[in-house]
mmCIF file of C-alpha atoms in Angstrom:
data_model
loop_
_atom_site.group_PDB
_atom_site.id
_atom_site.type_symbol
_atom_site.label_atom_id
_atom_site.label_comp_id
_atom_site.label_asym_id
_atom_site.label_seq_id
_atom_site.Cartn_x
_atom_site.Cartn_y
_atom_site.Cartn_z
ATOM 1 C CA MET A 1406 0.107 0.147 -0.283
ATOM 2 C CA ILE A 1407 3.168 2.535 0.674
ATOM 3 C CA ALA A 1408 4.319 2.118 -2.988
ATOM 4 C CA ILE A 1409 0.620 2.849 -4.248
ATOM 5 C CA LEU A 1410 0.702 5.944 -2.056
ATOM 6 C CA VAL A 1411 4.293 6.811 -3.126
ATOM 7 C CA SER A 1412 3.587 6.469 -7.064
ATOM 8 C CA ALA A 1413 0.649 8.686 -6.561
ATOM 9 C CA ALA A 1414 2.548 11.433 -4.588
ATOM 10 C CA VAL A 1415 5.512 11.619 -6.468
ATOM 11 C CA ALA A 1416 3.804 11.804 -9.818
ATOM 12 C CA LEU A 1417 1.687 14.299 -8.678
ATOM 13 C CA LEU A 1418 4.232 16.377 -6.956
ATOM 14 C CA VAL A 1419 6.159 16.041 -10.667
ATOM 15 C CA ALA A 1420 3.801 17.207 -12.543
ATOM 16 C CA LEU A 1421 2.700 19.993 -10.035
ATOM 17 C CA LEU A 1422 5.805 21.342 -10.092
ATOM 18 C CA GLY A 1423 7.389 20.502 -13.629
ATOM 19 C CA THR A 1424 4.590 21.937 -15.647
ATOM 20 C CA PRO A 1425 4.770 25.485 -15.102
ATOM 21 C CA VAL A 1426 8.802 24.970 -16.041
ATOM 22 C CA PHE A 1427 7.322 22.875 -19.344
ATOM 23 C CA ILE A 1428 4.995 26.065 -19.882
ATOM 24 C CA ARG A 1429 7.748 28.136 -19.920
ATOM 25 C CA PHE A 1430 9.614 26.204 -22.268
ATOM 26 C CA LEU A 1431 7.013 26.195 -24.789
ATOM 27 C CA VAL A 1432 6.225 29.612 -24.358
ATOM 28 C CA HIS A 1433 9.821 30.486 -25.286
ATOM 29 C CA LYS A 1434 9.728 27.954 -28.175
ATOM 30 C CA ASN A 1435 6.142 29.525 -29.252
ATOM 31 C CA TYR A 1436 4.656 26.220 -29.472
ATOM 32 C CA GLY A 1437 0.752 27.294 -29.032
ATOM 33 C CA GLN A 1438 -2.193 25.467 -29.985
ATOM 34 C CA PHE A 1439 -3.942 25.777 -33.193
ATOM 35 C CA VAL A 1440 -7.565 25.662 -33.221
ATOM 36 C CA ARG A 1441 -10.487 24.334 -35.837
ATOM 37 C CA GLU A 1442 -11.961 26.783 -37.785
ATOM 38 C CA ASP A 1443 -15.201 25.002 -37.865
ATOM 39 C CA GLY A 1444 -14.959 24.559 -34.097
ATOM 40 C CA PRO A 1445 -17.118 26.755 -31.706
ATOM 41 C CA THR A 1446 -16.337 30.426 -31.890
ATOM 42 C CA GLY A 1447 -15.564 30.642 -28.369
ATOM 43 C CA HIS A 1448 -12.383 28.346 -28.657
ATOM 44 C CA PHE A 1449 -10.510 30.928 -30.829
ATOM 45 C CA THR A 1450 -9.568 32.886 -27.865
ATOM 46 C CA LYS A 1451 -7.534 29.500 -26.570
ATOM 47 C CA ARG A 1452 -5.261 29.964 -29.700
ATOM 48 C CA GLY A 1453 -1.740 30.072 -28.990
ATOM 49 C CA THR A 1454 -2.123 28.367 -25.763
ATOM 50 C CA PRO A 1455 1.049 25.871 -24.970
ATOM 51 C CA THR A 1456 0.453 22.475 -26.102
ATOM 52 C CA MET A 1457 1.619 18.885 -25.680
ATOM 53 C CA GLY A 1458 1.245 19.010 -21.815
ATOM 54 C CA GLY A 1459 1.223 15.294 -22.172
ATOM 55 C CA VAL A 1460 5.181 14.977 -21.963
ATOM 56 C CA VAL A 1461 4.916 16.133 -18.287
ATOM 57 C CA MET A 1462 2.100 13.467 -17.620
ATOM 58 C CA ILE A 1463 4.243 10.469 -19.087
ATOM 59 C CA GLY A 1464 7.070 11.698 -17.579
ATOM 60 C CA ALA A 1465 5.823 12.085 -14.387
ATOM 61 C CA THR A 1466 3.813 8.648 -14.375
ATOM 62 C CA LEU A 1467 7.623 7.231 -15.261
ATOM 63 C CA VAL A 1468 9.016 9.039 -12.309
ATOM 64 C CA GLY A 1469 6.245 8.018 -9.798
ATOM 65 C CA VAL A 1470 6.425 4.453 -10.860
ATOM 66 C CA ALA A 1471 10.177 4.320 -10.444
ATOM 67 C CA ALA A 1472 9.774 6.065 -6.967
ATOM 68 C CA SER A 1473 7.641 3.485 -6.031
ATOM 69 C CA MET A 1474 10.103 0.460 -7.041
ATOM 70 C CA LEU A 1475 12.819 2.276 -5.450
ATOM 71 C CA VAL A 1476 10.905 2.455 -1.995
ATOM 72 C CA SER A 1477 9.959 -1.180 -2.453
ATOM 73 C CA GLN A 1478 13.361 -2.110 -3.308
ATOM 74 C CA ARG A 1479 12.556 -4.340 -6.359
ATOM 75 C CA LEU A 1480 12.526 -4.152 -9.881
ATOM 76 C CA PRO A 1481 9.065 -3.161 -12.068
ATOM 77 C CA SER A 1482 7.291 -6.211 -13.295
ATOM 78 C CA VAL A 1483 6.659 -7.018 -16.989
ATOM 79 C CA SER A 1484 2.903 -5.994 -16.826
ATOM 80 C CA ALA A 1485 4.191 -2.346 -15.046
ATOM 81 C CA LEU A 1486 6.383 -2.052 -18.145
ATOM 82 C CA LEU A 1487 4.124 -3.218 -20.687
ATOM 83 C CA ALA A 1488 1.327 -0.851 -19.635
ATOM 84 C CA LEU A 1489 4.078 2.057 -19.143
ATOM 85 C CA TYR A 1490 5.463 0.931 -22.755
ATOM 86 C CA LEU A 1491 1.824 1.363 -24.233
ATOM 87 C CA MET A 1492 1.307 4.403 -22.529
ATOM 88 C CA ALA A 1493 4.727 6.157 -23.797
ATOM 89 C CA GLY A 1494 4.322 4.467 -27.098
ATOM 90 C CA LEU A 1495 1.102 6.118 -28.106
ATOM 91 C CA GLY A 1496 2.610 9.483 -26.181
ATOM 92 C CA LEU A 1497 5.310 9.216 -28.718
ATOM 93 C CA VAL A 1498 2.440 9.134 -31.842
ATOM 94 C CA GLY A 1499 0.333 11.979 -30.013
ATOM 95 C CA PHE A 1500 3.630 14.020 -29.749
ATOM 96 C CA LEU A 1501 4.718 13.667 -33.561
ATOM 97 C CA ASP A 1502 1.208 14.544 -34.260
ATOM 98 C CA ASP A 1503 1.290 17.805 -31.979
ATOM 99 C CA PHE A 1504 4.755 18.759 -33.151
ATOM 100 C CA THR A 1505 3.732 18.315 -36.807
ATOM 101 C CA LYS A 1506 0.662 20.821 -35.999
ATOM 102 C CA ILE A 1507 3.198 23.368 -34.758
ATOM 103 C CA ARG A 1508 5.762 23.185 -37.605
ATOM 104 C CA LYS A 1509 3.348 23.586 -40.106
ATOM 105 C CA GLN A 1510 1.101 25.869 -38.751
ATOM 106 C CA ARG A 1511 -2.000 24.126 -38.773
ATOM 107 C CA SER A 1512 -4.793 22.482 -36.737
ATOM 108 C CA LEU A 1513 -4.543 19.125 -38.368
ATOM 109 C CA GLY A 1514 -0.881 16.882 -37.570
ATOM 110 C CA LEU A 1515 -0.140 13.671 -38.939
ATOM 111 C CA THR A 1516 -2.308 12.037 -41.438
ATOM 112 C CA PRO A 1517 -4.803 9.419 -40.396
ATOM 113 C CA ARG A 1518 -2.536 6.818 -42.374
ATOM 114 C CA ALA A 1519 0.721 7.800 -40.593
ATOM 115 C CA LYS A 1520 -1.438 8.033 -37.254
ATOM 116 C CA LEU A 1521 -2.898 4.703 -37.755
ATOM 117 C CA ILE A 1522 0.369 3.145 -38.318
ATOM 118 C CA GLY A 1523 1.901 4.491 -35.425
ATOM 119 C CA GLN A 1524 -0.776 3.594 -33.137
ATOM 120 C CA GLY A 1525 -0.470 -0.089 -34.722
ATOM 121 C CA VAL A 1526 3.048 -0.491 -34.113
ATOM 122 C CA VAL A 1527 2.645 0.072 -30.556
ATOM 123 C CA GLY A 1528 -0.496 -1.980 -30.327
ATOM 124 C CA ILE A 1529 0.442 -5.057 -32.311
ATOM 125 C CA SER A 1530 4.031 -5.162 -30.224
ATOM 126 C CA PHE A 1531 2.093 -4.794 -26.875
ATOM 127 C CA ALA A 1532 -0.144 -7.389 -27.746
ATOM 128 C CA VAL A 1533 2.437 -9.963 -28.990
ATOM 129 C CA LEU A 1534 4.721 -9.159 -25.626
ATOM 130 C CA ALA A 1535 1.572 -9.759 -23.223
ATOM 131 C CA LEU A 1536 1.136 -13.003 -24.085
ATOM 132 C CA GLN A 1537 4.976 -13.615 -23.189
ATOM 133 C CA PHE A 1538 6.783 -13.882 -19.958
ATOM 134 C CA PRO A 1539 4.727 -16.204 -18.105
ATOM 135 C CA ASN A 1540 5.962 -15.963 -14.154
ATOM 136 C CA GLY A 1541 6.440 -19.291 -11.575
ATOM 137 C CA ASN A 1542 2.829 -19.805 -11.552
ATOM 138 C CA SER A 1543 2.576 -20.209 -15.105
ATOM 139 C CA ARG A 1544 0.521 -16.773 -15.924
ATOM 140 C CA THR A 1545 1.413 -14.226 -18.398
ATOM 141 C CA PRO A 1546 0.384 -10.744 -18.255
ATOM 142 C CA ALA A 1547 -2.697 -10.918 -20.612
ATOM 143 C CA SER A 1548 -4.769 -13.702 -22.015
ATOM 144 C CA THR A 1549 -6.610 -14.651 -24.909
ATOM 145 C CA LYS A 1550 -9.924 -14.727 -23.164
ATOM 146 C CA ILE A 1551 -12.660 -11.892 -23.400
ATOM 147 C CA SER A 1552 -12.978 -10.646 -19.972
ATOM 148 C CA PHE A 1553 -15.503 -8.686 -17.894
ATOM 149 C CA LEU A 1554 -15.110 -8.835 -14.390
ATOM 150 C CA ARG A 1555 -12.710 -11.386 -14.726
ATOM 151 C CA ASP A 1556 -11.506 -13.763 -17.709
ATOM 152 C CA THR A 1557 -15.197 -15.512 -19.099
ATOM 153 C CA GLU A 1558 -15.305 -18.543 -20.908
ATOM 154 C CA PHE A 1559 -15.134 -17.143 -24.385
ATOM 155 C CA ASP A 1560 -11.334 -17.758 -25.789
ATOM 156 C CA LEU A 1561 -9.871 -16.420 -28.645
ATOM 157 C CA ALA A 1562 -7.794 -19.520 -28.813
ATOM 158 C CA PHE A 1563 -10.457 -21.702 -29.361
ATOM 159 C CA ALA A 1564 -8.992 -22.248 -32.882
ATOM 160 C CA GLY A 1565 -5.617 -22.891 -32.322
ATOM 161 C CA VAL A 1566 -2.642 -21.393 -30.761
ATOM 162 C CA THR A 1567 -1.572 -19.547 -33.697
ATOM 163 C CA VAL A 1568 -5.168 -18.238 -34.569
ATOM 164 C CA GLY A 1569 -5.643 -17.182 -30.985
ATOM 165 C CA LEU A 1570 -2.519 -14.954 -30.924
ATOM 166 C CA ILE A 1571 -3.613 -13.149 -34.068
ATOM 167 C CA LEU A 1572 -7.426 -12.580 -32.743
ATOM 168 C CA PHE A 1573 -5.994 -11.114 -29.649
ATOM 169 C CA VAL A 1574 -3.451 -9.029 -31.471
ATOM 170 C CA ILE A 1575 -6.717 -7.621 -33.387
ATOM 171 C CA TRP A 1576 -9.173 -7.424 -30.283
ATOM 172 C CA ALA A 1577 -6.258 -5.664 -28.411
ATOM 173 C CA ASN A 1578 -5.557 -3.366 -31.005
ATOM 174 C CA LEU A 1579 -9.192 -2.439 -31.258
ATOM 175 C CA LEU A 1580 -9.257 -1.487 -27.683
ATOM 176 C CA VAL A 1581 -6.111 0.587 -27.748
ATOM 177 C CA SER A 1582 -7.413 2.662 -30.960
ATOM 178 C CA ALA A 1583 -11.013 2.834 -29.087
ATOM 179 C CA TRP A 1584 -9.609 4.297 -25.730
ATOM 180 C CA SER A 1585 -6.846 6.402 -27.623
ATOM 181 C CA ASN A 1586 -9.314 7.744 -29.591
ATOM 182 C CA ALA A 1587 -11.884 8.403 -27.227
ATOM 183 C CA VAL A 1588 -9.829 10.244 -24.658
ATOM 184 C CA ASN A 1589 -8.900 12.453 -27.783
ATOM 185 C CA LEU A 1590 -12.205 13.303 -28.470
ATOM 186 C CA THR A 1591 -12.979 14.082 -25.272
ATOM 187 C CA ASP A 1592 -9.882 16.405 -24.785
ATOM 188 C CA GLY A 1593 -12.026 19.324 -25.667
ATOM 189 C CA LEU A 1594 -12.656 21.713 -22.771
ATOM 190 C CA ASP A 1595 -10.486 22.687 -20.432
ATOM 191 C CA GLY A 1596 -9.909 19.956 -18.075
ATOM 192 C CA LEU A 1597 -12.719 17.702 -18.856
ATOM 193 C CA ALA A 1598 -10.576 14.947 -20.318
ATOM 194 C CA THR A 1599 -7.926 15.251 -17.186
ATOM 195 C CA GLY A 1600 -10.763 15.200 -14.404
ATOM 196 C CA VAL A 1601 -12.429 11.944 -16.235
ATOM 197 C CA SER A 1602 -8.967 10.303 -16.269
ATOM 198 C CA ILE A 1603 -8.393 10.782 -12.648
ATOM 199 C CA ILE A 1604 -11.771 9.230 -11.966
ATOM 200 C CA THR A 1605 -11.290 6.439 -14.135
ATOM 201 C CA PHE A 1606 -7.767 5.644 -13.181
ATOM 202 C CA GLY A 1607 -8.575 6.167 -9.514
ATOM 203 C CA ALA A 1608 -10.872 3.583 -10.153
ATOM 204 C CA TYR A 1609 -8.225 0.951 -11.360
ATOM 205 C CA VAL A 1610 -6.449 1.930 -8.001
ATOM 206 C CA LEU A 1611 -9.250 0.046 -6.201
ATOM 207 C CA VAL A 1612 -9.511 -2.923 -8.922
ATOM 208 C CA GLY A 1613 -5.593 -3.311 -8.575
ATOM 209 C CA ILE A 1614 -5.872 -3.242 -4.845
ATOM 210 C CA TRP A 1615 -8.905 -5.558 -4.648
ATOM 211 C CA GLN A 1616 -7.042 -7.924 -7.015
ATOM 212 C CA LEU A 1617 -4.277 -8.047 -4.971
ATOM 213 C CA ASN A 1618 -5.771 -9.026 -1.745
ATOM 214 C CA GLN A 1619 -7.605 -11.547 -3.749
ATOM 215 C CA SER A 1620 -5.258 -12.825 -6.005
ATOM 216 C CA CYS A 1621 -5.062 -17.050 -7.110
ATOM 217 C CA GLN A 1622 -1.334 -16.684 -6.459
ATOM 218 C CA TYR A 1623 -2.216 -16.319 -2.679
ATOM 219 C CA LEU A 1624 -4.191 -19.378 -2.358
ATOM 220 C CA ALA A 1625 -3.763 -19.406 1.411
ATOM 221 C CA THR A 1626 -5.821 -16.219 1.777
ATOM 222 C CA ALA A 1627 -7.708 -15.861 -1.662
ATOM 223 C CA GLY A 1628 -11.164 -17.017 -1.939
ATOM 224 C CA PRO A 1629 -13.225 -19.450 -4.432
ATOM 225 C CA ARG A 1630 -13.249 -16.565 -6.797
ATOM 226 C CA CYS A 1631 -9.820 -15.316 -6.646
ATOM 227 C CA TYR A 1632 -8.473 -13.288 -9.847
ATOM 228 C CA GLU A 1633 -6.228 -14.494 -12.438
ATOM 229 C CA VAL A 1634 -4.059 -11.572 -12.782
ATOM 230 C CA ARG A 1635 -0.315 -11.618 -12.815
ATOM 231 C CA ASP A 1636 1.110 -8.826 -11.263
ATOM 232 C CA PRO A 1637 -2.261 -6.544 -9.565
ATOM 233 C CA GLN A 1638 -0.033 -4.860 -7.346
ATOM 234 C CA ASP A 1639 2.434 -3.057 -9.930
ATOM 235 C CA LEU A 1640 -0.843 -2.427 -12.200
ATOM 236 C CA ALA A 1641 -2.573 -0.353 -9.136
ATOM 237 C CA ILE A 1642 1.279 1.391 -8.948
ATOM 238 C CA VAL A 1643 0.800 2.297 -12.467
ATOM 239 C CA ALA A 1644 -2.838 3.129 -12.181
ATOM 240 C CA ALA A 1645 -1.883 5.575 -9.064
ATOM 241 C CA ALA A 1646 1.038 7.328 -10.711
ATOM 242 C CA VAL A 1647 -1.094 8.203 -13.595
ATOM 243 C CA THR A 1648 -3.793 9.465 -11.484
ATOM 244 C CA GLY A 1649 -1.197 11.318 -9.538
ATOM 245 C CA ALA A 1650 0.233 12.829 -12.642
ATOM 246 C CA CYS A 1651 -3.499 14.231 -13.816
ATOM 247 C CA VAL A 1652 -4.292 15.736 -10.828
ATOM 248 C CA GLY A 1653 -1.091 17.732 -10.622
ATOM 249 C CA PHE A 1654 -1.802 18.424 -14.668
ATOM 250 C CA LEU A 1655 -5.027 19.648 -13.492
ATOM 251 C CA TRP A 1656 -4.068 22.139 -11.691
ATOM 252 C CA TRP A 1657 -2.834 24.006 -14.342
ATOM 253 C CA ASN A 1658 -5.224 22.530 -16.955
ATOM 254 C CA ALA A 1659 -8.588 23.637 -15.501
ATOM 255 C CA ASN A 1660 -10.380 26.541 -16.950
ATOM 256 C CA PRO A 1661 -8.954 29.010 -17.782
ATOM 257 C CA ALA A 1662 -6.063 26.294 -18.854
ATOM 258 C CA LYS A 1663 -2.538 27.484 -19.005
ATOM 259 C CA ILE A 1664 -1.676 24.307 -21.108
ATOM 260 C CA PHE A 1665 -3.391 21.562 -23.260
ATOM 261 C CA MET A 1666 -2.291 17.956 -22.890
ATOM 262 C CA GLY A 1667 -2.526 17.769 -26.515
ATOM 263 C CA ASP A 1668 -2.623 14.502 -28.416
ATOM 264 C CA THR A 1669 0.832 13.602 -26.648
ATOM 265 C CA GLY A 1670 -1.437 13.566 -23.769
ATOM 266 C CA SER A 1671 -4.914 12.199 -24.754
ATOM 267 C CA LEU A 1672 -3.041 9.286 -26.675
ATOM 268 C CA ALA A 1673 -0.826 8.602 -23.739
ATOM 269 C CA LEU A 1674 -3.827 8.524 -21.320
ATOM 270 C CA GLY A 1675 -5.675 6.247 -23.739
ATOM 271 C CA GLY A 1676 -3.065 3.852 -24.242
ATOM 272 C CA ALA A 1677 -2.709 3.272 -20.284
ATOM 273 C CA LEU A 1678 -6.189 2.885 -19.911
ATOM 274 C CA ALA A 1679 -6.527 0.230 -22.532
ATOM 275 C CA GLY A 1680 -3.545 -1.465 -21.105
ATOM 276 C CA LEU A 1681 -4.946 -1.478 -17.728
ATOM 277 C CA SER A 1682 -7.968 -3.104 -18.875
ATOM 278 C CA ILE A 1683 -6.192 -5.913 -20.819
ATOM 279 C CA LEU A 1684 -3.738 -6.833 -17.986
ATOM 280 C CA SER A 1685 -6.460 -6.366 -15.332
ATOM 281 C CA ARG A 1686 -8.470 -8.785 -17.059
ATOM 282 C CA THR A 1687 -11.275 -6.279 -17.020
ATOM 283 C CA GLU A 1688 -11.701 -5.213 -20.621
ATOM 284 C CA LEU A 1689 -15.477 -4.768 -21.070
ATOM 285 C CA LEU A 1690 -15.820 -3.421 -17.321
ATOM 286 C CA ALA A 1691 -13.549 -0.702 -18.615
ATOM 287 C CA VAL A 1692 -16.643 0.508 -20.865
ATOM 288 C CA LEU A 1693 -18.274 1.398 -17.314
ATOM 289 C CA LEU A 1694 -15.168 3.195 -15.452
ATOM 290 C CA GLY A 1695 -14.210 4.944 -18.538
ATOM 291 C CA GLY A 1696 -18.244 5.507 -19.646
ATOM 292 C CA MET A 1697 -17.646 9.289 -19.812
ATOM 293 C CA PHE A 1698 -15.169 8.399 -22.776
ATOM 294 C CA VAL A 1699 -17.582 5.779 -24.159
ATOM 295 C CA LEU A 1700 -20.261 8.394 -23.976
ATOM 296 C CA ILE A 1701 -18.199 10.983 -25.964
ATOM 297 C CA VAL A 1702 -16.856 8.975 -28.625
ATOM 298 C CA SER A 1703 -20.667 7.285 -29.024
ATOM 299 C CA SER A 1704 -22.136 10.651 -29.764
ATOM 300 C CA VAL A 1705 -19.540 11.213 -32.760
ATOM 301 C CA VAL A 1706 -20.439 7.764 -34.126
ATOM 302 C CA ILE A 1707 -24.096 8.572 -33.698
ATOM 303 C CA GLN A 1708 -23.604 11.804 -35.243
ATOM 304 C CA VAL A 1709 -21.881 10.714 -38.244
ATOM 305 C CA SER A 1710 -23.893 7.403 -38.954
ATOM 306 C CA PHE A 1711 -27.464 9.402 -38.579
ATOM 307 C CA PHE A 1712 -25.881 12.046 -41.115
ATOM 308 C CA LYS A 1713 -24.812 9.523 -43.622
ATOM 309 C CA MET A 1714 -28.132 8.122 -43.466
ATOM 310 C CA THR A 1715 -30.476 11.084 -43.187
ATOM 311 C CA GLY A 1716 -28.253 14.252 -43.893
ATOM 312 C CA ARG A 1717 -29.540 15.577 -40.968
ATOM 313 C CA ARG A 1718 -27.723 15.845 -37.592
ATOM 314 C CA VAL A 1719 -28.680 14.756 -33.991
ATOM 315 C CA PHE A 1720 -26.308 17.117 -32.415
ATOM 316 C CA LYS A 1721 -25.737 20.858 -32.990
ATOM 317 C CA MET A 1722 -22.123 19.444 -33.095
ATOM 318 C CA ALA A 1723 -20.123 16.272 -31.915
ATOM 319 C CA PRO A 1724 -18.410 15.287 -29.768
ATOM 320 C CA LEU A 1725 -21.053 15.586 -27.346
ATOM 321 C CA GLN A 1726 -19.716 18.598 -25.047
ATOM 322 C CA HIS A 1727 -19.524 20.895 -27.939
ATOM 323 C CA HIS A 1728 -23.413 19.993 -28.386
ATOM 324 C CA PHE A 1729 -23.892 21.851 -25.095
ATOM 325 C CA GLU A 1730 -21.415 24.516 -25.626
ATOM 326 C CA LEU A 1731 -24.123 25.493 -28.644
ATOM 327 C CA SER A 1732 -26.937 24.863 -26.579
ATOM 328 C CA GLY A 1733 -25.421 28.158 -24.257
ATOM 329 C CA TRP A 1734 -24.102 25.995 -21.351
ATOM 330 C CA GLY A 1735 -20.752 27.444 -19.809
ATOM 331 C CA GLU A 1736 -17.372 25.442 -20.578
ATOM 332 C CA VAL A 1737 -16.993 24.910 -16.530
ATOM 333 C CA THR A 1738 -20.641 24.010 -16.253
ATOM 334 C CA ILE A 1739 -20.074 21.241 -18.814
ATOM 335 C CA VAL A 1740 -16.834 20.032 -17.344
ATOM 336 C CA ILE A 1741 -18.001 19.835 -14.208
ATOM 337 C CA ARG A 1742 -21.158 18.279 -14.900
ATOM 338 C CA PHE A 1743 -19.659 15.743 -17.244
ATOM 339 C CA TRP A 1744 -17.528 15.075 -14.124
ATOM 340 C CA LEU A 1745 -20.398 13.907 -11.852
ATOM 341 C CA ILE A 1746 -21.314 11.695 -14.567
ATOM 342 C CA ALA A 1747 -17.921 10.222 -15.176
ATOM 343 C CA GLY A 1748 -18.067 9.589 -11.103
ATOM 344 C CA LEU A 1749 -21.266 7.966 -11.207
ATOM 345 C CA LEU A 1750 -20.305 5.693 -14.290
ATOM 346 C CA ALA A 1751 -16.909 4.778 -12.572
ATOM 347 C CA GLY A 1752 -19.150 4.309 -9.236
ATOM 348 C CA LEU A 1753 -21.693 1.684 -10.918
ATOM 349 C CA GLY A 1754 -18.690 0.176 -12.488
ATOM 350 C CA MET A 1755 -17.119 -0.576 -9.102
ATOM 351 C CA GLY A 1756 -20.488 -1.372 -7.847
ATOM 352 C CA ILE A 1757 -20.566 -4.445 -10.453
ATOM 353 C CA PHE A 1758 -17.140 -5.317 -9.733
ATOM 354 C CA TYR A 1759 -17.634 -5.691 -5.924
ATOM 355 C CA ALA A 1760 -20.752 -6.979 -5.741
ATOM 356 C CA GLU A 1761 -19.855 -10.088 -8.689
ATOM 357 C CA TRP A 1762 -17.332 -11.038 -5.678
ATOM 358 C CA VAL A 1763 -19.715 -10.993 -2.778
ATOM 359 C CA ALA A 1764 -22.294 -12.818 -4.834
ATOM 360 C CA SER A 1765 -19.701 -15.614 -5.736
#
């Protein structure tokens, strides 16, 4: 438990103290945000605000985890390294996207194809590695089974090991792409994506702690419905570090934002969320724990699909937060209300997670 607290506290301090330093660097380099011409007109005042704040979030997370391991006097597990790899790898793709926007002085960065290739390289390598490295109990970081609250009976390897690996790589990449793009779409108002991330990753801290206490690897204390997760403690440490980094960053990202996380931050957070859901065997539960992200990306899917079918729009503008902006809601009002909904959805997810264990 001390290692988890250290991870969160160190990441928070690094983000809180490091962000203003990074802001001054970005201002000196004139690295500012470009705003879409077709977006809400109120966003034009944000043009030039420093971006790429995700660099601080990733750095704070890595330092937080390192400090935790130093206190514990051990090396990070493979699961922790894989989650951090996915976060940092997608963060690098986002960084290249942000830097391209700044260099070319436009609101569009990498081409969709280039971004997809970058996400694919990181996602495929993560998926393949996640099925390797069995520990002394023959447990690998991930499994080929589709998971909700734990592994289900539906196994992607039903047609053989090779086919199972291919299907798992496809499934994992769908999750990586979905979550990274969901966080990216949510990052449209000051503090919105950061606050929702705090709630979601905070829930994953609790999931990791509970799975550690009920791990199948400690059969002397585990109940009949123990969890087949390889490294639950280290996953809780990573989730705590991300939570702490987001809290420290939110101090500067809250309205009016002094810095934006950019694609560097949104893709990194999406990658971390995908990694934690896969490695903790809670892939479908994440839909509730990160429910606000799901609602926002769903609004885009609904808008695009309905427009293609009928030529009309369901919302005044997608993603969902911009619909309420154009409806006259204040930015702070939208952000706080969306945080509340995110908290309710995460609470519902945690309730189901705990109720399933009690019922068993």
